[in-house]
mmCIF file of C-alpha atoms and ligand atoms in Angstrom:
data_model
loop_
_atom_site.group_PDB
_atom_site.id
_atom_site.type_symbol
_atom_site.label_atom_id
_atom_site.label_comp_id
_atom_site.label_asym_id
_atom_site.label_seq_id
_atom_site.Cartn_x
_atom_site.Cartn_y
_atom_site.Cartn_z
ATOM 1 C CA MET A 1 -62.696 43.601 46.680
ATOM 2 C CA ARG A 2 -62.184 43.618 42.916
ATOM 3 C CA PRO A 3 -65.312 44.779 41.052
ATOM 4 C CA HIS A 4 -65.846 41.588 39.044
ATOM 5 C CA LEU A 5 -65.474 39.461 42.164
ATOM 6 C CA GLN A 6 -68.020 41.665 43.908
ATOM 7 C CA GLN A 7 -70.426 41.057 41.065
ATOM 8 C CA TRP A 8 -70.143 37.306 41.282
ATOM 9 C CA LEU A 9 -70.698 37.342 45.017
ATOM 10 C CA SER A 10 -73.681 39.663 44.889
ATOM 11 C CA PRO A 11 -77.176 38.250 44.615
ATOM 12 C CA GLY A 12 -78.532 38.365 41.094
ATOM 13 C CA LEU A 13 -81.869 39.948 40.302
ATOM 14 C CA GLY A 14 -84.525 38.585 37.977
ATOM 15 C CA ILE A 15 -87.115 41.169 37.002
ATOM 16 C CA ASP A 16 -90.478 40.718 35.303
ATOM 17 C CA LEU A 17 -91.306 44.204 34.068
ATOM 18 C CA GLY A 18 -94.990 43.719 33.320
ATOM 19 C CA THR A 19 -97.673 46.160 32.229
ATOM 20 C CA ALA A 20 -99.808 45.274 35.258
ATOM 21 C CA ASN A 21 -97.296 43.953 37.827
ATOM 22 C CA THR A 22 -93.555 44.126 38.384
ATOM 23 C CA LEU A 23 -91.885 41.214 40.162
ATOM 24 C CA ILE A 24 -88.305 40.922 41.360
ATOM 25 C CA ALA A 25 -86.702 37.629 42.313
ATOM 26 C CA VAL A 26 -83.417 37.630 44.247
ATOM 27 C CA LEU A 27 -81.211 34.653 43.615
ATOM 28 C CA GLY A 28 -81.479 32.335 46.604
ATOM 29 C CA SER A 29 -84.445 34.193 48.141
ATOM 30 C CA GLY A 30 -87.187 33.838 45.515
ATOM 31 C CA VAL A 31 -89.700 36.563 44.609
ATOM 32 C CA VAL A 32 -89.195 39.472 47.025
ATOM 33 C CA VAL A 33 -91.075 42.249 45.205
ATOM 34 C CA ASN A 34 -94.524 41.741 43.669
ATOM 35 C CA GLU A 35 -96.298 45.030 43.113
ATOM 36 C CA PRO A 36 -98.526 46.764 40.603
ATOM 37 C CA SER A 37 -96.658 48.732 37.903
ATOM 38 C CA VAL A 38 -98.204 52.040 38.918
ATOM 39 C CA VAL A 39 -96.870 55.396 40.147
ATOM 40 C CA ALA A 40 -98.816 58.312 41.647
ATOM 41 C CA LEU A 41 -97.834 61.841 40.647
ATOM 42 C CA ALA A 42 -98.660 65.415 41.472
ATOM 43 C CA ARG A 43 -100.408 66.519 38.295
ATOM 44 C CA ASP A 44 -98.689 69.893 37.956
ATOM 45 C CA SER A 45 -95.045 69.066 38.836
ATOM 46 C CA ARG A 46 -95.214 65.438 37.636
ATOM 47 C CA ARG A 47 -93.222 64.530 40.774
ATOM 48 C CA ILE A 48 -93.903 61.174 42.382
ATOM 49 C CA LEU A 49 -95.876 61.656 45.575
ATOM 50 C CA GLY A 50 -94.592 60.804 49.044
ATOM 51 C CA ARG A 51 -90.990 61.724 48.088
ATOM 52 C CA GLY A 52 -90.910 59.043 45.454
ATOM 53 C CA THR A 53 -92.634 56.354 47.511
ATOM 54 C CA ALA A 54 -96.125 56.433 45.975
ATOM 55 C CA VAL A 55 -95.229 53.498 43.766
ATOM 56 C CA GLY A 56 -96.767 50.039 43.473
ATOM 57 C CA LYS A 57 -99.534 48.982 45.867
ATOM 58 C CA LEU A 58 -100.049 52.417 47.367
ATOM 59 C CA ALA A 59 -100.278 54.052 43.945
ATOM 60 C CA ARG A 60 -102.626 51.373 42.658
ATOM 61 C CA GLN A 61 -105.195 52.182 45.295
ATOM 62 C CA MET A 62 -105.263 55.660 43.825
ATOM 63 C CA LEU A 63 -105.934 54.508 40.231
ATOM 64 C CA GLY A 64 -109.298 55.874 39.150
ATOM 65 C CA ARG A 65 -109.825 57.510 42.567
ATOM 66 C CA THR A 66 -107.486 60.479 42.383
ATOM 67 C CA PRO A 67 -108.536 64.074 43.016
ATOM 68 C CA ASP A 68 -107.721 66.618 40.281
ATOM 69 C CA THR A 69 -104.293 67.415 41.692
ATOM 70 C CA ILE A 70 -103.064 63.817 41.619
ATOM 71 C CA THR A 71 -102.715 61.336 38.832
ATOM 72 C CA ALA A 72 -101.914 57.623 39.056
ATOM 73 C CA VAL A 73 -100.324 56.218 35.911
ATOM 74 C CA ARG A 74 -98.898 53.025 34.504
ATOM 75 C CA PRO A 75 -95.465 53.611 32.909
ATOM 76 C CA LEU A 76 -96.083 50.624 30.605
ATOM 77 C CA SER A 77 -99.181 50.129 28.565
ATOM 78 C CA GLU A 78 -100.087 47.555 25.925
ATOM 79 C CA GLY A 79 -96.576 46.157 26.164
ATOM 80 C CA VAL A 80 -94.743 49.382 25.382
ATOM 81 C CA ILE A 81 -93.126 51.924 27.689
ATOM 82 C CA THR A 82 -95.319 54.995 27.611
ATOM 83 C CA ASP A 83 -93.223 57.067 30.006
ATOM 84 C CA PHE A 84 -89.486 56.381 30.190
ATOM 85 C CA LYS A 85 -88.796 58.643 33.151
ATOM 86 C CA LEU A 86 -91.513 57.107 35.265
ATOM 87 C CA CYS A 87 -90.534 53.603 34.235
ATOM 88 C CA GLU A 88 -87.019 54.314 35.476
ATOM 89 C CA ALA A 89 -88.236 55.834 38.743
ATOM 90 C CA MET A 90 -90.472 52.845 39.352
ATOM 91 C CA LEU A 91 -87.718 50.354 38.591
ATOM 92 C CA LYS A 92 -85.346 52.226 40.904
ATOM 93 C CA TYR A 93 -87.861 52.104 43.733
ATOM 94 C CA PHE A 94 -88.469 48.374 43.326
ATOM 95 C CA VAL A 95 -84.770 47.482 42.947
ATOM 96 C CA ARG A 96 -83.972 49.430 46.127
ATOM 97 C CA LYS A 97 -86.763 47.576 47.848
ATOM 98 C CA ALA A 98 -85.317 44.255 46.677
ATOM 99 C CA ILE A 99 -81.661 44.798 47.577
ATOM 100 C CA GLY A 100 -81.697 47.679 50.052
ATOM 101 C CA ARG A 101 -79.841 50.948 49.803
ATOM 102 C CA SER A 102 -76.694 50.159 51.731
ATOM 103 C CA HIS A 103 -75.778 47.091 49.759
ATOM 104 C CA GLY A 104 -73.074 48.593 47.585
ATOM 105 C CA PHE A 105 -72.999 45.604 45.238
ATOM 106 C CA ARG A 106 -74.334 45.937 41.749
ATOM 107 C CA PRO A 107 -76.192 42.692 41.069
ATOM 108 C CA ARG A 108 -76.280 40.997 37.698
ATOM 109 C CA THR A 109 -79.779 41.378 36.423
ATOM 110 C CA VAL A 110 -81.990 39.571 33.927
ATOM 111 C CA ILE A 111 -85.084 41.517 32.891
ATOM 112 C CA ALA A 112 -88.012 40.027 30.991
ATOM 113 C CA VAL A 113 -89.524 42.551 28.607
ATOM 114 C CA PRO A 114 -92.658 42.374 26.460
ATOM 115 C CA GLY A 115 -92.027 41.181 22.907
ATOM 116 C CA ARG A 116 -93.413 44.398 21.445
ATOM 117 C CA ILE A 117 -90.829 46.788 22.879
ATOM 118 C CA SER A 118 -88.610 48.579 20.360
ATOM 119 C CA PRO A 119 -84.788 48.806 20.310
ATOM 120 C CA VAL A 120 -85.039 52.325 21.737
ATOM 121 C CA GLU A 121 -87.154 51.031 24.622
ATOM 122 C CA LYS A 122 -84.742 48.155 25.190
ATOM 123 C CA ARG A 123 -81.892 50.609 25.481
ATOM 124 C CA ALA A 124 -83.955 52.657 27.914
ATOM 125 C CA VAL A 125 -84.555 49.565 30.067
ATOM 126 C CA PHE A 126 -80.800 48.815 30.119
ATOM 127 C CA HIS A 127 -79.928 52.315 31.206
ATOM 128 C CA SER A 128 -82.777 52.594 33.688
ATOM 129 C CA ALA A 129 -81.743 49.326 35.314
ATOM 130 C CA GLU A 130 -78.130 50.450 35.525
ATOM 131 C CA ARG A 131 -79.111 53.764 37.071
ATOM 132 C CA ALA A 132 -81.383 51.861 39.440
ATOM 133 C CA GLY A 133 -78.322 50.022 40.816
ATOM 134 C CA ALA A 134 -78.067 46.936 38.617
ATOM 135 C CA GLY A 135 -74.686 45.662 37.421
ATOM 136 C CA LYS A 136 -74.480 43.784 34.127
ATOM 137 C CA VAL A 137 -77.963 43.747 32.599
ATOM 138 C CA PHE A 138 -79.426 41.150 30.255
ATOM 139 C CA LEU A 139 -82.839 41.213 28.622
ATOM 140 C CA ILE A 140 -84.919 38.177 27.786
ATOM 141 C CA GLU A 141 -88.108 37.911 25.734
ATOM 142 C CA GLU A 142 -91.066 37.395 28.058
ATOM 143 C CA PRO A 143 -92.369 34.177 26.457
ATOM 144 C CA ARG A 144 -88.932 32.596 26.673
ATOM 145 C CA ALA A 145 -88.717 33.478 30.373
ATOM 146 C CA ALA A 146 -92.249 32.119 30.835
ATOM 147 C CA ALA A 147 -91.324 28.822 29.158
ATOM 148 C CA ILE A 148 -88.205 28.484 31.324
ATOM 149 C CA GLY A 149 -90.164 29.369 34.475
ATOM 150 C CA ALA A 150 -92.792 26.762 33.598
ATOM 151 C CA GLY A 151 -90.049 24.149 33.285
ATOM 152 C CA LEU A 152 -90.680 23.403 29.598
ATOM 153 C CA PRO A 153 -87.939 21.399 27.847
ATOM 154 C CA ILE A 154 -87.218 24.254 25.411
ATOM 155 C CA SER A 155 -83.691 23.096 24.545
ATOM 156 C CA GLU A 156 -84.909 19.719 23.330
ATOM 157 C CA PRO A 157 -85.946 18.892 19.758
ATOM 158 C CA VAL A 158 -89.621 18.990 20.617
ATOM 159 C CA ALA A 159 -92.147 21.824 20.380
ATOM 160 C CA SER A 160 -92.965 23.736 23.571
ATOM 161 C CA MET A 161 -95.756 26.281 23.378
ATOM 162 C CA VAL A 162 -96.378 29.022 25.899
ATOM 163 C CA CYS A 163 -99.047 31.705 26.107
ATOM 164 C CA ASP A 164 -98.637 34.505 28.647
ATOM 165 C CA ILE A 165 -101.814 36.538 29.155
ATOM 166 C CA GLY A 166 -100.822 39.674 31.060
ATOM 167 C CA GLY A 167 -102.618 42.948 31.709
ATOM 168 C CA GLY A 168 -101.734 44.730 28.477
ATOM 169 C CA THR A 169 -100.325 42.046 26.178
ATOM 170 C CA THR A 170 -100.637 38.404 25.339
ATOM 171 C CA GLU A 171 -97.364 36.814 24.300
ATOM 172 C CA VAL A 172 -97.420 33.519 22.470
ATOM 173 C CA ALA A 173 -94.420 31.494 21.355
ATOM 174 C CA VAL A 174 -93.435 28.054 20.163
ATOM 175 C CA LEU A 175 -89.903 27.085 21.101
ATOM 176 C CA SER A 176 -87.719 24.194 20.049
ATOM 177 C CA LEU A 177 -83.988 23.464 20.349
ATOM 178 C CA GLY A 178 -83.556 26.629 22.438
ATOM 179 C CA ASP A 179 -84.941 28.942 19.777
ATOM 180 C CA ILE A 180 -88.230 30.764 19.377
ATOM 181 C CA VAL A 181 -89.619 29.193 16.185
ATOM 182 C CA VAL A 182 -92.810 31.268 15.905
ATOM 183 C CA SER A 183 -94.060 34.036 18.165
ATOM 184 C CA LYS A 184 -96.748 36.650 18.290
ATOM 185 C CA SER A 185 -97.484 39.512 20.630
ATOM 186 C CA SER A 186 -101.055 40.739 20.810
ATOM 187 C CA ARG A 187 -102.485 43.806 22.483
ATOM 188 C CA ILE A 188 -105.553 41.833 23.554
ATOM 189 C CA ALA A 189 -105.164 40.828 27.210
ATOM 190 C CA GLY A 190 -106.470 41.161 30.787
ATOM 191 C CA GLU A 191 -107.433 44.834 30.611
ATOM 192 C CA HIS A 192 -109.630 44.111 27.598
ATOM 193 C CA PHE A 193 -111.714 41.710 29.661
ATOM 194 C CA ASP A 194 -112.218 44.529 32.176
ATOM 195 C CA GLN A 195 -113.203 46.967 29.436
ATOM 196 C CA ALA A 196 -115.622 44.426 27.945
ATOM 197 C CA ILE A 197 -117.319 44.179 31.371
ATOM 198 C CA VAL A 198 -117.509 47.995 31.675
ATOM 199 C CA ASP A 199 -119.097 48.156 28.208
ATOM 200 C CA TYR A 200 -121.538 45.337 28.951
ATOM 201 C CA LEU A 201 -122.872 46.963 32.130
ATOM 202 C CA ARG A 202 -123.280 50.280 30.383
ATOM 203 C CA ARG A 203 -125.116 48.663 27.454
ATOM 204 C CA GLN A 204 -127.333 46.185 29.298
ATOM 205 C CA TYR A 205 -127.870 47.907 32.654
ATOM 206 C CA SER A 206 -127.198 51.599 31.875
ATOM 207 C CA LEU A 207 -124.706 51.356 34.725
ATOM 208 C CA LYS A 208 -121.371 53.122 34.743
ATOM 209 C CA ILE A 209 -118.582 51.311 36.612
ATOM 210 C CA GLY A 210 -114.801 51.828 36.798
ATOM 211 C CA GLN A 211 -112.077 49.546 35.407
ATOM 212 C CA GLN A 212 -111.085 48.425 38.899
ATOM 213 C CA THR A 213 -114.618 47.320 39.711
ATOM 214 C CA ALA A 214 -114.744 45.488 36.386
ATOM 215 C CA GLU A 215 -111.478 43.723 37.199
ATOM 216 C CA HIS A 216 -112.888 42.705 40.563
ATOM 217 C CA ILE A 217 -115.982 41.250 38.876
ATOM 218 C CA LYS A 218 -113.747 39.356 36.423
ATOM 219 C CA ILE A 219 -111.607 37.889 39.195
ATOM 220 C CA SER A 220 -114.635 37.017 41.368
ATOM 221 C CA ILE A 221 -117.091 35.471 38.914
ATOM 222 C CA GLY A 222 -115.449 35.712 35.461
ATOM 223 C CA SER A 223 -115.076 32.487 33.498
ATOM 224 C CA ALA A 224 -114.305 31.179 30.050
ATOM 225 C CA TRP A 225 -116.349 27.992 30.346
ATOM 226 C CA ARG A 226 -119.594 26.917 32.056
ATOM 227 C CA LEU A 227 -119.088 26.818 35.822
ATOM 228 C CA PRO A 228 -120.197 23.816 37.882
ATOM 229 C CA GLU A 229 -122.319 26.331 39.778
ATOM 230 C CA GLU A 230 -122.990 29.652 38.117
ATOM 231 C CA GLN A 231 -122.589 32.669 40.417
ATOM 232 C CA THR A 232 -123.961 36.158 40.963
ATOM 233 C CA TYR A 233 -122.389 39.465 41.926
ATOM 234 C CA GLU A 234 -123.909 42.613 43.340
ATOM 235 C CA VAL A 235 -122.382 45.504 41.472
ATOM 236 C CA ARG A 236 -122.657 49.184 42.410
ATOM 237 C CA GLY A 237 -122.387 51.857 39.788
ATOM 238 C CA LEU A 238 -123.855 55.081 38.545
ATOM 239 C CA ASP A 239 -127.127 55.035 36.667
ATOM 240 C CA ILE A 240 -126.336 56.734 33.378
ATOM 241 C CA VAL A 241 -129.868 58.042 32.903
ATOM 242 C CA SER A 242 -130.687 59.355 36.395
ATOM 243 C CA GLY A 243 -127.118 60.086 37.518
ATOM 244 C CA VAL A 244 -127.841 58.339 40.836
ATOM 245 C CA PRO A 245 -125.787 55.448 42.288
ATOM 246 C CA ARG A 246 -127.587 52.109 42.190
ATOM 247 C CA LYS A 247 -126.993 48.366 42.438
ATOM 248 C CA ALA A 248 -127.534 45.541 40.001
ATOM 249 C CA ILE A 249 -127.188 41.771 40.300
ATOM 250 C CA ILE A 250 -125.239 40.218 37.454
ATOM 251 C CA THR A 251 -124.551 36.565 36.743
ATOM 252 C CA SER A 252 -121.439 34.670 35.752
ATOM 253 C CA GLU A 253 -123.166 33.667 32.481
ATOM 254 C CA GLU A 254 -123.573 37.322 31.562
ATOM 255 C CA ILE A 255 -119.951 38.127 32.375
ATOM 256 C CA ARG A 256 -118.820 35.145 30.306
ATOM 257 C CA GLU A 257 -120.891 36.397 27.399
ATOM 258 C CA ALA A 258 -119.386 39.887 27.828
ATOM 259 C CA MET A 259 -115.839 38.475 27.711
ATOM 260 C CA MET A 260 -116.396 35.967 24.911
ATOM 261 C CA ARG A 261 -115.216 38.187 22.033
ATOM 262 C CA ILE A 262 -111.906 38.823 23.814
ATOM 263 C CA LEU A 263 -111.472 35.102 24.509
ATOM 264 C CA GLU A 264 -112.044 34.358 20.840
ATOM 265 C CA GLU A 265 -109.413 36.911 19.856
ATOM 266 C CA ILE A 266 -106.890 35.303 22.204
ATOM 267 C CA GLY A 267 -107.779 31.860 20.827
ATOM 268 C CA THR A 268 -107.377 33.125 17.265
ATOM 269 C CA CYS A 269 -103.964 34.569 18.083
ATOM 270 C CA LEU A 270 -102.850 31.164 19.400
ATOM 271 C CA ARG A 271 -104.294 29.410 16.379
ATOM 272 C CA GLU A 272 -102.334 31.704 14.041
ATOM 273 C CA VAL A 273 -99.115 30.816 15.829
ATOM 274 C CA ILE A 274 -99.863 27.096 15.553
ATOM 275 C CA GLU A 275 -100.644 27.456 11.837
ATOM 276 C CA GLN A 276 -97.252 29.024 11.220
ATOM 277 C CA CYS A 277 -95.384 26.110 12.805
ATOM 278 C CA PRO A 278 -93.642 23.460 10.694
ATOM 279 C CA PRO A 279 -95.788 20.273 10.497
ATOM 280 C CA GLU A 280 -93.474 18.214 12.717
ATOM 281 C CA LEU A 281 -93.817 20.719 15.517
ATOM 282 C CA ILE A 282 -97.593 20.839 15.106
ATOM 283 C CA SER A 283 -97.716 17.104 15.637
ATOM 284 C CA ASP A 284 -95.631 17.562 18.824
ATOM 285 C CA LEU A 285 -98.067 20.212 20.047
ATOM 286 C CA ALA A 286 -100.999 17.844 19.762
ATOM 287 C CA GLU A 287 -99.325 16.005 22.604
ATOM 288 C CA THR A 288 -97.429 18.644 24.587
ATOM 289 C CA GLY A 289 -100.143 21.299 24.263
ATOM 290 C CA VAL A 290 -99.862 24.891 25.423
ATOM 291 C CA ILE A 291 -98.875 26.151 28.878
ATOM 292 C CA LEU A 292 -100.700 29.261 30.059
ATOM 293 C CA THR A 293 -98.967 31.842 32.243
ATOM 294 C CA GLY A 294 -99.646 35.430 33.377
ATOM 295 C CA GLY A 295 -102.678 36.578 35.367
ATOM 296 C CA GLY A 296 -105.062 35.648 32.549
ATOM 297 C CA ALA A 297 -104.238 31.972 33.119
ATOM 298 C CA LEU A 298 -106.143 32.278 36.428
ATOM 299 C CA LEU A 299 -109.453 32.937 34.682
ATOM 300 C CA GLN A 300 -111.782 30.077 35.585
ATOM 301 C CA GLY A 301 -112.286 27.603 32.739
ATOM 302 C CA ILE A 302 -109.672 29.114 30.429
ATOM 303 C CA GLU A 303 -107.803 25.815 30.076
ATOM 304 C CA ARG A 304 -110.969 24.056 28.935
ATOM 305 C CA TYR A 305 -111.964 26.902 26.611
ATOM 306 C CA LEU A 306 -108.596 27.163 24.851
ATOM 307 C CA GLY A 307 -108.215 23.388 24.765
ATOM 308 C CA GLU A 308 -111.530 23.067 22.886
ATOM 309 C CA PHE A 309 -110.845 26.097 20.684
ATOM 310 C CA LEU A 310 -107.413 24.881 19.574
ATOM 311 C CA GLY A 311 -107.850 21.122 19.665
ATOM 312 C CA ILE A 312 -104.668 20.721 21.722
ATOM 313 C CA PRO A 313 -104.354 20.427 25.516
ATOM 314 C CA ALA A 314 -104.073 23.716 27.428
ATOM 315 C CA ARG A 315 -102.763 23.797 30.997
ATOM 316 C CA ALA A 316 -102.154 26.723 33.350
ATOM 317 C CA ASP A 317 -98.828 26.872 35.152
ATOM 318 C CA ASP A 318 -99.114 26.259 38.899
ATOM 319 C CA ASP A 319 -98.402 29.845 39.956
ATOM 320 C CA PRO A 320 -98.909 31.739 36.695
ATOM 321 C CA LEU A 321 -98.411 35.258 38.108
ATOM 322 C CA THR A 322 -94.804 34.445 39.055
ATOM 323 C CA THR A 323 -93.759 32.165 36.163
ATOM 324 C CA VAL A 324 -91.868 34.857 34.234
ATOM 325 C CA ALA A 325 -90.035 36.124 37.334
ATOM 326 C CA ARG A 326 -89.063 32.562 38.261
ATOM 327 C CA GLY A 327 -87.861 32.076 34.665
ATOM 328 C CA THR A 328 -85.555 35.094 34.907
ATOM 329 C CA ALA A 329 -84.130 33.740 38.173
ATOM 330 C CA ILE A 330 -83.434 30.353 36.557
ATOM 331 C CA CYS A 331 -81.580 32.150 33.736
ATOM 332 C CA LEU A 332 -79.419 33.913 36.293
ATOM 333 C CA GLU A 333 -78.681 30.727 38.117
ATOM 334 C CA HIS A 334 -77.528 29.083 34.893
ATOM 335 C CA LEU A 335 -76.176 32.176 33.182
ATOM 336 C CA PRO A 336 -73.461 30.480 31.084
ATOM 337 C CA GLN A 337 -76.113 28.170 29.604
ATOM 338 C CA TRP A 338 -78.615 30.926 28.767
ATOM 339 C CA LYS A 339 -76.265 33.812 27.979
ATOM 340 C CA PRO A 340 -76.210 33.119 24.214
ATOM 341 C CA VAL A 341 -79.951 33.810 23.933
ATOM 342 C CA LEU A 342 -80.037 36.865 26.198
ATOM 343 C CA MET A 343 -79.648 40.415 24.941
ATOM 344 C CA SER A 344 -76.952 42.532 26.518
ATOM 345 C CA ASP A 345 -76.191 46.176 25.826
ATOM 346 C CA SER A 346 -72.996 45.217 24.065
ATOM 347 C CA GLY A 347 -74.803 42.476 22.183
ATOM 348 C CA SER A 348 -77.758 42.322 19.873
ATOM 349 C CA LEU A 349 -78.836 45.952 19.941
HETATM 350 P P1 ADP B 1 -98.386 41.772 33.297
HETATM 351 O O1 ADP B 1 -97.408 40.717 32.924
HETATM 352 O O2 ADP B 1 -98.892 42.549 32.112
HETATM 353 O O3 ADP B 1 -97.881 42.661 34.383
HETATM 354 P P2 ADP B 1 -99.840 39.843 34.918
HETATM 355 O O4 ADP B 1 -99.314 38.563 34.405
HETATM 356 O O5 ADP B 1 -99.349 40.298 36.242
HETATM 357 O O6 ADP B 1 -99.686 41.016 33.850
HETATM 358 O O7 ADP B 1 -101.436 39.697 34.950
HETATM 359 C C1 ADP B 1 -102.247 40.783 35.254
HETATM 360 C C2 ADP B 1 -103.617 40.540 34.669
HETATM 361 O O8 ADP B 1 -104.153 39.305 35.169
HETATM 362 C C3 ADP B 1 -104.604 41.626 35.036
HETATM 363 O O9 ADP B 1 -105.345 42.007 33.889
HETATM 364 C C4 ADP B 1 -105.490 40.936 36.068
HETATM 365 O O10 ADP B 1 -106.801 41.463 36.053
HETATM 366 C C5 ADP B 1 -105.474 39.508 35.580
HETATM 367 N N1 ADP B 1 -105.829 38.556 36.641
HETATM 368 C C6 ADP B 1 -105.273 38.388 37.851
HETATM 369 N N2 ADP B 1 -105.904 37.431 38.563
HETATM 370 C C7 ADP B 1 -106.897 36.955 37.776
HETATM 371 C C8 ADP B 1 -107.933 35.964 37.933
HETATM 372 N N3 ADP B 1 -108.047 35.262 39.064
HETATM 373 N N4 ADP B 1 -108.784 35.761 36.901
HETATM 374 C C9 ADP B 1 -108.671 36.474 35.776
HETATM 375 N N5 ADP B 1 -107.743 37.416 35.556
HETATM 376 C C10 ADP B 1 -106.859 37.664 36.540
HETATM 377 MG MG1 MG B 2 -96.204 39.491 32.253
#
């Protein structure tokens, strides 16, 4: 079969390369890979454990729990690639998982990347994806993919606003007539909520807990607005003074208070984007509001909080953890329509 014909017949891949989670959607099959962006390495050789298989879920379990000889790392942090080699190895593992080894076809691939990544990092993503088995590779800005995945009418002459709160970055953009009119990428995101909880327990309870425990507390009882019924959580940690493990009961009000400064920073970031919009678009936004995507959109009460903070409606997408991946798949499906706004390695680099 001729190579270009092979490409058109092969399933396309849409990849959301996130700081916390990597998702891969296969055209026609939906999201087939949804795993943490983590790899586990032998500390001395820096080889990935389990012959290159300690990637994703398995590696995540090791985060913060590794003995001295092992280290579990995230190849992306705060929206930038901190380790190119590991990022490539991780991508390769996930792409293989999505399409299988024996496939032979090189699928067209659309990859959503954080807005903060540099041209050098973009080039690295292109080459990593190609080495991982992808055919023609296109990159798309994460907020644009989020807006497409959320079904916003971004090609129309009306303002669409999207805010993706991930693990390491928050990406905000206002789009109209197919273009990003204003955008901002902030380093304040999900992991900062976790850190704020770690700090709070240390300060108020002299209790040392890990980031993973903090994340669990956030997901269980965290909130951005008063809950209909406030909740409690029994947390185990290490007493900083005595050095002995102990428990404490914390409330959802306390956790909300601990996270409030981070919420305000996210709200301020959104407000700055709105302020930079032309007046006509601002008046659109009063009606259309902002759509929230990414894991942070799952925080209880965040729609209400941001709605009150900004004075425009805020609504979370139905399945916010997969919005970006679904957006990349829609781009693939309608490639001729979206191609002009995608970055290719022969294009805008
Ligand atoms: P990224 O795009 O950076 O990979 P994701 O969109 O996958 O990030 O979101 C991951 C973040 O969402 C993590 O910080 C995680 O703790 C947070 N998260 C996931 N579920 C919830 C929840 N129910 N409430 C609050 N935060 C959540
Ligand atoms: Mg993301």
